Amino acid sequence: MYKNTSVAIALALSAMLASTPASALSLNPRGLGQVLLFPYYTVNKNQDTLLSVINTSEHGKVAKVRFLEGYNGRSVLEFFVFLSAHDVWTATLGQAAADGGAKIVTHDASCIYPHVDESGNDMRVQGIAFRPFAYASISDGGPTSIARTREGHFEIVADGDIIPGSPTDLRVSHVQNGTPGGGRPSGCDALPGNFGNDLVTPTSGLAGSATIINVGEGTFFAYNAQAISGFTSVPFTSTSAGSQSADTLAQANTGDSNIAGAAAVASVPAGADATLELGYTRGVDAVSAVLMADSLYNEYLVADGLGANTDWIVTFPTKKFYADPFVVPQAPLAPFVERFNAHSNVLVVGDLYDQEEFHLTTGIPPEGCGFLCPSFVALQFPYEVNVLSFLRRGNAGDPSGVVGSQLATNVVLFNNAPYGDAGWLRINLNSSDEPHSLPGGMSAAGKRYFLHGLPAAGFMTYAVINGNAAPGKLANYSGAFTHRESASCEHDGDVSTGGDPCT
């Protein structure tokens, strides 16, 4: 009797949670959210990518894990993971075969669905290979081989919180055997059933990280996922693991708001200590809004004496929703300017400074520059995932120097050149050469805002080979550092009372 009463109370509480409107969608600097964005995975160059997702909350959760290849963000594998309260799920991406694409293997006990593919391969035993169908059967002009799955990005979207005491909750909760690491769910093989009926609106609380590791070279690049909170005010109850439309970033919704016609409201930092609450009719625009940056900043290191190279990962997590005509027939849509057909070029301007202020730029001043025009070549980012590679030696078409990316734009500045071998770079995503802005953000006062730049995520990574290391001592080192960003905007109408938030 007591147990039934507890379940009834839990169900009532869950129903209240489900009816409570979500707050505005925002990028959580503290790393917890309903959605996790991982800007890069790779299995190139004998590397593996390790991933981890944590449920920090008191509620069990169902989350969609979606891997997207790097050219155009087409899905190459999707499945559900079931996280009981306080659970962690881990997995490894590796290369399926010498001439194959990526595959995923997990030895974690948490429930996953489906864990077996069409050929009977089990993710928990031999692993499941990534699939080329989304780009091979519906051509986008890009490569059609399985090798296209070897690098890209991935996202984890909380579909819902699991109602306490429900059949799904009982199946996926870990039963402890009294020893550390000995907990096991009791009912993974009974899923999926109708688990969508056991979900309510997801609360926040997911956190994640990824690591790109090369055991042979001794390199280890680790980064934290970006977390979006306030993504949805309803649960996603579809149990179709292969669906291309359910629980994507396009389904962002924030429930009731005081902005007429808004499907989702984004909370966006702007100006000095100002925050904009902007409504968008397309949910994906709200996701893009919180990722918008007009410039990216980070460092580079290519010192000969250190055997160093540097790669920047620059990912546009929502680009497909603006540039892929299969996803949005009217592509391209702002802020992107070219529809995807083998590529969708984005022209950006780079300003490079060495550590002693020597300056190079890819930009051409409005008045022209004649024979003084820069030798630093124009930067094009043609894909959803882009790798800007700083090489000590090499050619423009080589794989990137650190992660071995085939999606690379190489900056080979240092062949017999007098430039400094360390410094920093600013990438202008809204230059006069090719401006980019996200339109349509409406404030509660009816003012329309334009956020400048592009929705971007990523990090810098470098590798160092110490040729002077003593025998038997570790000689290879590596690191990863998240990009720093700036933002800018403009609006129609008069300046707001109390100051212009776009200043």
XYZ file of C-alpha atoms in Angstrom:
503
model
C 0.000 0.000 0.000
C 2.798 2.401 0.867
C 4.568 1.610 -2.409
C 1.466 2.332 -4.489
C 0.931 5.628 -2.686
C 4.531 6.618 -3.392
C 4.117 5.850 -7.068
C 0.905 7.898 -7.204
C 2.664 10.864 -5.611
C 5.540 10.495 -8.054
C 3.143 10.399 -10.999
C 1.362 13.538 -9.792
C 4.662 15.340 -9.317
C 5.793 14.269 -12.788
C 2.560 15.541 -14.305
C 3.156 18.929 -12.695
C 6.698 18.994 -14.030
C 5.390 18.169 -17.499
C 2.970 21.094 -17.482
C 5.484 23.658 -16.279
C 6.752 25.889 -19.116
C 10.492 25.755 -19.708
C 12.621 28.826 -19.280
C 14.303 30.458 -22.246
C 16.803 28.321 -24.090
C 20.374 29.202 -23.115
C 23.944 27.999 -23.286
C 24.841 26.985 -19.759
C 28.427 28.047 -18.897
C 28.344 25.595 -15.989
C 28.056 22.624 -18.336
C 24.663 21.124 -17.381
C 21.694 20.979 -19.712
C 19.008 19.099 -21.624
C 21.184 18.998 -24.758
C 24.893 18.289 -25.093
C 26.888 19.320 -28.170
C 30.202 17.604 -28.929
C 31.931 19.502 -31.762
C 34.262 16.747 -32.935
C 34.879 13.030 -33.102
C 37.462 11.217 -35.225
C 38.859 7.750 -35.803
C 41.446 8.933 -38.343
C 45.173 8.506 -37.780
C 44.737 5.416 -35.542
C 42.833 7.501 -33.022
C 39.848 6.564 -30.888
C 37.262 8.941 -29.479
C 36.055 8.192 -25.947
C 32.787 9.699 -24.768
C 31.038 10.012 -21.459
C 27.626 11.363 -20.443
C 26.519 11.876 -16.846
C 23.044 12.208 -15.408
C 23.600 14.481 -12.400
C 19.905 14.686 -11.528
C 17.564 12.764 -9.223
C 15.474 11.663 -12.230
C 16.084 8.842 -14.666
C 16.403 10.088 -18.268
C 16.053 8.826 -21.816
C 18.410 10.569 -24.248
C 18.885 10.327 -28.001
C 22.515 9.923 -29.059
C 23.053 11.104 -32.636
C 26.308 10.960 -34.618
C 26.637 13.271 -37.639
C 29.302 13.040 -40.331
C 31.447 16.117 -40.803
C 30.755 17.188 -44.396
C 27.054 17.999 -44.191
C 25.857 16.790 -40.816
C 23.921 13.798 -42.175
C 23.077 11.271 -39.473
C 25.250 8.134 -39.458
C 23.941 6.474 -36.288
C 21.188 7.152 -33.736
C 20.012 5.285 -30.663
C 18.605 5.821 -27.172
C 20.526 5.576 -23.923
C 18.688 5.139 -20.612
C 20.318 6.856 -17.657
C 18.957 6.113 -14.225
C 19.439 8.759 -11.529
C 23.149 9.580 -11.040
C 24.163 7.199 -13.828
C 27.124 7.499 -16.224
C 27.286 6.013 -19.738
C 30.531 5.602 -21.647
C 31.487 4.348 -25.115
C 34.394 4.255 -27.562
C 34.494 5.166 -31.245
C 37.090 3.385 -33.348
C 37.678 2.481 -36.965
C 35.643 -0.535 -38.063
C 38.324 -1.900 -40.403
C 41.439 -0.765 -42.244
C 39.304 0.581 -45.093
C 36.147 1.096 -43.105
C 34.329 3.866 -41.344
C 33.720 4.473 -37.655
C 32.046 2.115 -35.222
C 30.895 2.375 -31.618
C 31.501 -0.108 -28.812
C 30.309 0.113 -25.220
C 30.879 -2.128 -22.234
C 28.745 0.043 -19.984
C 25.816 -1.644 -18.228
C 23.295 1.171 -18.857
C 20.434 0.239 -21.185
C 20.639 1.218 -24.852
C 18.120 0.740 -27.661
C 18.639 -0.598 -30.195
C 21.861 -2.297 -29.156
C 21.821 -4.700 -32.133
C 22.016 -3.616 -35.784
C 20.414 -5.154 -38.877
C 23.281 -7.644 -39.243
C 22.998 -8.856 -35.658
C 26.096 -7.027 -34.417
C 25.808 -6.070 -30.754
C 27.091 -2.661 -29.603
C 28.113 -4.311 -26.329
C 30.200 -7.042 -27.994
C 31.742 -6.421 -31.415
C 30.260 -2.931 -31.840
C 27.970 -1.307 -34.414
C 29.354 0.329 -37.541
C 28.260 3.799 -38.618
C 26.030 3.837 -41.699
C 26.375 5.748 -44.980
C 22.682 5.584 -45.971
C 21.749 9.189 -45.181
C 24.288 10.591 -47.640
C 24.773 7.611 -50.015
C 21.080 7.060 -50.815
C 20.165 10.774 -50.885
C 23.099 12.426 -52.604
C 24.359 15.826 -51.484
C 27.237 15.898 -53.948
C 29.750 14.855 -51.332
C 31.689 11.597 -50.987
C 29.561 8.454 -50.743
C 32.114 6.036 -49.266
C 31.975 4.716 -45.720
C 35.172 6.684 -44.983
C 32.989 9.787 -44.689
C 31.814 8.518 -41.284
C 35.319 8.636 -39.796
C 35.001 12.183 -38.475
C 32.181 14.510 -37.548
C 30.342 15.705 -34.475
C 27.586 14.385 -32.214
C 24.777 15.523 -29.968
C 22.858 14.078 -27.048
C 19.275 15.274 -26.571
C 17.243 14.468 -23.449
C 13.921 13.072 -24.697
C 12.352 13.030 -21.261
C 12.612 12.257 -17.571
C 11.411 8.790 -16.613
C 8.408 8.735 -14.277
C 9.551 7.289 -10.933
C 8.164 3.817 -10.335
C 7.029 3.377 -13.936
C 7.795 0.142 -15.852
C 10.637 1.845 -17.701
C 12.085 3.209 -14.466
C 12.091 -0.261 -12.916
C 13.707 -1.806 -15.994
C 16.588 0.664 -16.353
C 17.446 1.380 -12.694
C 20.688 -0.256 -11.580
C 20.309 -3.027 -9.010
C 23.344 -3.004 -6.741
C 25.101 -6.201 -5.670
C 27.054 -4.568 -2.866
C 30.331 -4.134 -4.752
C 31.644 -0.998 -6.513
C 30.829 -1.108 -10.201
C 28.511 -4.066 -9.682
C 25.187 -2.360 -10.388
C 23.175 -3.705 -13.332
C 19.737 -2.777 -14.719
C 17.246 -5.603 -14.489
C 15.226 -5.132 -17.666
C 17.267 -3.815 -20.612
C 16.161 -6.702 -22.827
C 12.500 -5.826 -22.191
C 12.883 -2.420 -23.876
C 11.615 -0.526 -25.763
C 7.981 -1.541 -25.187
C 6.054 1.701 -24.854
C 8.680 3.634 -22.888
C 7.510 6.896 -24.477
C 4.417 6.675 -22.262
C 6.672 6.742 -19.195
C 8.314 10.091 -19.998
C 7.657 13.638 -18.839
C 9.397 16.878 -19.770
C 13.132 16.497 -19.219
C 14.770 18.537 -16.525
C 18.345 19.727 -16.885
C 21.295 17.802 -15.490
C 23.138 16.131 -18.371
C 26.888 16.695 -18.610
C 29.397 15.189 -20.999
C 32.958 15.028 -22.209
C 34.954 13.475 -25.028
C 38.583 12.501 -25.492
C 40.498 11.874 -28.707
C 43.313 9.485 -27.912
C 46.153 7.943 -29.885
C 47.802 5.250 -27.798
C 50.714 4.749 -30.173
C 51.634 8.451 -30.291
C 50.773 9.188 -26.670
C 48.365 12.049 -27.442
C 45.207 12.809 -25.472
C 42.848 15.661 -26.409
C 39.994 16.078 -23.941
C 37.124 18.569 -23.982
C 33.770 19.181 -22.283
C 30.514 19.185 -24.208
C 28.587 22.437 -24.549
C 25.307 22.270 -22.634
C 21.992 23.847 -23.646
C 19.317 24.238 -20.990
C 15.657 25.124 -21.494
C 15.586 23.262 -24.828
C 12.114 21.753 -24.591
C 8.913 22.200 -22.591
C 7.507 18.819 -23.663
C 8.879 15.284 -23.714
C 9.829 13.679 -27.019
C 7.960 10.392 -26.864
C 8.830 8.821 -30.241
C 10.453 5.390 -29.891
C 11.689 5.341 -33.489
C 15.456 5.188 -33.105
C 16.007 5.653 -36.833
C 13.876 8.776 -37.143
C 15.627 11.709 -38.813
C 13.095 14.268 -37.585
C 12.277 13.399 -33.977
C 14.188 15.141 -31.180
C 16.636 17.023 -33.406
C 17.893 20.538 -32.715
C 15.068 21.769 -34.972
C 12.522 20.752 -32.319
C 13.595 23.328 -29.733
C 10.546 24.749 -27.943
C 10.207 26.759 -24.774
C 6.483 26.700 -24.078
C 4.535 29.777 -23.092
C 6.207 33.131 -23.647
C 5.243 36.785 -23.890
C 6.679 36.997 -27.418
C 3.904 36.476 -29.951
C 4.455 33.724 -32.491
C 7.651 32.401 -30.916
C 8.220 28.654 -31.031
C 11.324 29.066 -28.906
C 12.895 31.896 -26.924
C 16.667 32.246 -26.647
C 18.521 33.979 -23.848
C 21.559 35.599 -25.470
C 24.324 37.632 -23.795
C 24.827 40.965 -25.570
C 26.784 44.120 -24.871
C 28.127 44.968 -21.452
C 26.279 42.860 -18.854
C 23.137 42.744 -21.021
C 21.006 39.716 -21.872
C 18.502 39.557 -24.712
C 15.386 37.395 -24.625
C 14.589 36.793 -28.302
C 11.745 34.775 -29.800
C 12.068 32.763 -33.017
C 9.404 31.089 -35.141
C 11.827 28.244 -35.965
C 13.131 26.327 -32.990
C 16.529 25.769 -34.569
C 17.029 29.535 -34.849
C 16.880 29.768 -31.061
C 19.606 27.106 -30.823
C 21.689 28.994 -33.371
C 21.135 32.233 -31.458
C 22.819 30.942 -28.300
C 25.765 29.666 -30.382
C 26.263 32.856 -32.416
C 29.755 34.347 -32.437
C 31.050 37.177 -34.594
C 34.684 36.212 -33.898
C 36.634 33.255 -32.544
C 39.966 33.648 -30.737
C 42.620 31.100 -29.900
C 46.340 30.379 -30.052
C 48.674 28.460 -32.361
C 52.029 26.760 -31.884
C 54.203 25.434 -34.736
C 57.694 25.632 -33.263
C 60.288 23.557 -35.124
C 62.229 22.936 -31.953
C 59.145 21.418 -30.336
C 57.960 19.433 -33.362
C 54.617 21.190 -32.879
C 51.492 21.479 -35.021
C 48.135 23.060 -34.185
C 44.584 22.274 -35.334
C 41.473 24.330 -34.703
C 38.101 22.573 -34.749
C 35.384 24.955 -36.013
C 31.971 23.264 -36.120
C 28.642 24.772 -37.144
C 26.242 22.415 -35.279
C 23.072 23.758 -36.950
C 24.384 24.422 -40.466
C 22.379 21.638 -42.137
C 19.150 23.399 -41.146
C 20.182 26.390 -43.292
C 22.310 24.950 -46.084
C 21.180 21.390 -46.877
C 18.320 21.489 -49.448
C 17.168 18.040 -48.334
C 16.549 19.406 -44.836
C 15.340 22.884 -45.864
C 14.274 23.089 -49.538
C 14.612 26.888 -49.612
C 18.311 26.699 -48.671
C 20.401 28.686 -48.177
C 18.919 30.585 -45.271
C 20.720 33.256 -43.266
C 23.153 33.301 -41.596
C 24.637 30.892 -44.197
C 24.955 32.043 -47.793
C 25.559 28.920 -49.923
C 23.489 25.736 -50.196
C 25.338 22.476 -49.751
C 26.386 20.679 -52.933
C 29.589 18.818 -52.124
C 30.383 21.841 -49.972
C 28.807 25.028 -48.677
C 31.552 27.607 -48.485
C 31.816 30.143 -45.712
C 34.375 32.895 -46.300
C 35.973 34.241 -43.133
C 38.796 36.644 -42.441
C 41.745 35.656 -40.281
C 43.977 38.080 -38.380
C 47.128 36.395 -37.136
C 49.542 37.872 -34.608
C 52.730 36.234 -33.470
C 53.887 36.675 -29.888
C 55.735 39.865 -30.789
C 52.773 41.507 -32.571
C 53.765 40.705 -36.163
C 50.455 40.818 -38.032
C 49.090 38.970 -41.072
C 45.525 39.172 -42.379
C 43.464 37.476 -45.087
C 41.268 40.565 -45.337
C 41.584 43.154 -48.085
C 40.945 46.773 -46.994
C 38.099 48.616 -48.778
C 40.641 50.956 -50.371
C 42.648 48.006 -51.720
C 46.250 47.091 -51.008
C 48.021 46.590 -54.351
C 51.275 44.666 -54.135
C 50.975 44.740 -50.316
C 47.929 42.442 -50.399
C 48.380 39.604 -47.909
C 50.030 36.331 -48.836
C 48.024 34.719 -46.029
C 45.406 32.948 -48.190
C 41.667 33.484 -47.784
C 40.022 31.098 -45.331
C 37.086 28.978 -46.500
C 35.083 26.756 -44.154
C 33.144 24.507 -46.562
C 31.672 21.899 -44.210
C 29.627 21.467 -41.043
C 32.826 20.397 -39.277
C 35.973 22.265 -40.308
C 39.559 21.863 -39.187
C 41.906 24.829 -39.550
C 45.383 23.367 -39.489
C 48.600 25.287 -38.803
C 51.492 23.337 -40.307
C 55.237 23.795 -39.921
C 55.782 22.155 -43.292
C 53.457 20.750 -45.900
C 50.973 21.463 -48.654
C 47.496 22.922 -48.748
C 45.884 19.536 -49.516
C 47.539 17.510 -46.745
C 45.565 16.057 -43.822
C 45.635 18.301 -40.798
C 48.769 18.088 -38.709
C 47.306 17.034 -35.358
C 44.062 15.041 -35.756
C 44.697 13.940 -39.353
C 41.465 15.484 -40.619
C 40.339 15.262 -44.248
C 38.104 18.296 -43.624
C 41.076 20.586 -43.253
C 41.871 24.087 -44.399
C 45.648 24.190 -44.027
C 47.576 27.328 -43.171
C 51.145 26.600 -44.285
C 52.672 29.919 -43.300
C 55.965 28.793 -42.031
C 57.854 27.249 -44.959
C 61.055 29.320 -44.929
C 59.102 32.311 -43.646
C 60.183 34.837 -41.000
C 56.903 34.756 -39.050
C 56.775 33.865 -35.380
C 56.114 30.209 -34.688
C 53.647 30.905 -31.867
C 50.898 33.447 -31.346
C 47.163 33.826 -31.756
C 44.494 34.185 -34.411
C 41.157 35.916 -34.655
C 38.628 34.451 -37.108
C 36.074 37.078 -38.110
C 32.787 35.301 -38.919
C 31.082 38.521 -40.002
C 33.615 40.324 -42.149
C 32.777 42.899 -44.805
C 34.065 40.354 -47.349
C 31.109 38.093 -46.508
C 28.747 39.284 -43.762
C 26.646 36.800 -41.801
C 23.691 37.568 -39.535
C 20.848 35.581 -37.985
C 17.618 37.560 -38.507
C 14.220 37.237 -36.909
C 14.847 37.532 -33.184
C 11.914 39.417 -31.636
C 11.930 40.991 -28.200
C 8.857 41.246 -25.991
C 8.740 44.939 -26.944
C 8.354 44.013 -30.617
C 11.871 45.010 -31.645
C 13.666 42.822 -34.188
C 17.284 41.869 -33.535
C 20.002 40.607 -35.873
C 22.789 38.569 -34.282
C 26.007 38.831 -36.292
C 28.358 35.986 -37.167
C 27.687 32.247 -37.261
C 26.575 29.545 -34.791
C 29.936 27.980 -33.949
C 31.553 25.612 -31.469
C 34.975 24.049 -31.136
C 38.441 24.136 -29.669
C 42.154 24.393 -30.429
C 44.395 21.380 -30.046
C 48.141 21.058 -30.398
C 50.669 18.218 -30.378
C 54.310 18.496 -29.373
C 57.084 15.960 -30.023
C 60.071 16.594 -27.784
C 63.132 15.439 -29.704
C 65.356 16.277 -26.720
C 63.594 14.097 -24.190
C 65.857 11.811 -22.177
C 65.734 8.106 -23.091
C 62.739 6.411 -21.513
C 60.967 9.682 -20.835
C 57.621 10.677 -22.351
C 58.289 12.734 -25.494
C 54.792 13.426 -26.882
C 52.463 15.986 -25.332
C 49.093 17.393 -26.278
C 46.350 19.727 -25.131
C 42.924 21.096 -26.068
C 41.546 24.584 -25.337
C 38.037 25.873 -26.029
C 37.737 28.860 -28.365
C 37.026 32.253 -26.872
C 34.301 34.259 -28.597
C 32.863 37.729 -29.038
C 29.319 38.591 -30.048
C 27.580 41.547 -31.678
C 24.092 42.512 -32.782
C 21.921 45.290 -34.142
C 18.217 46.014 -34.033
C 15.520 48.014 -35.734
C 13.750 50.888 -34.044
C 14.920 53.282 -31.365
C 17.549 52.627 -28.746
C 16.151 50.856 -25.749
C 15.463 52.759 -22.572
C 18.452 52.381 -20.293
C 20.985 51.873 -23.058
C 21.472 49.901 -26.246
C 22.128 46.187 -25.503
C 23.949 45.887 -28.836
C 26.599 48.454 -27.916
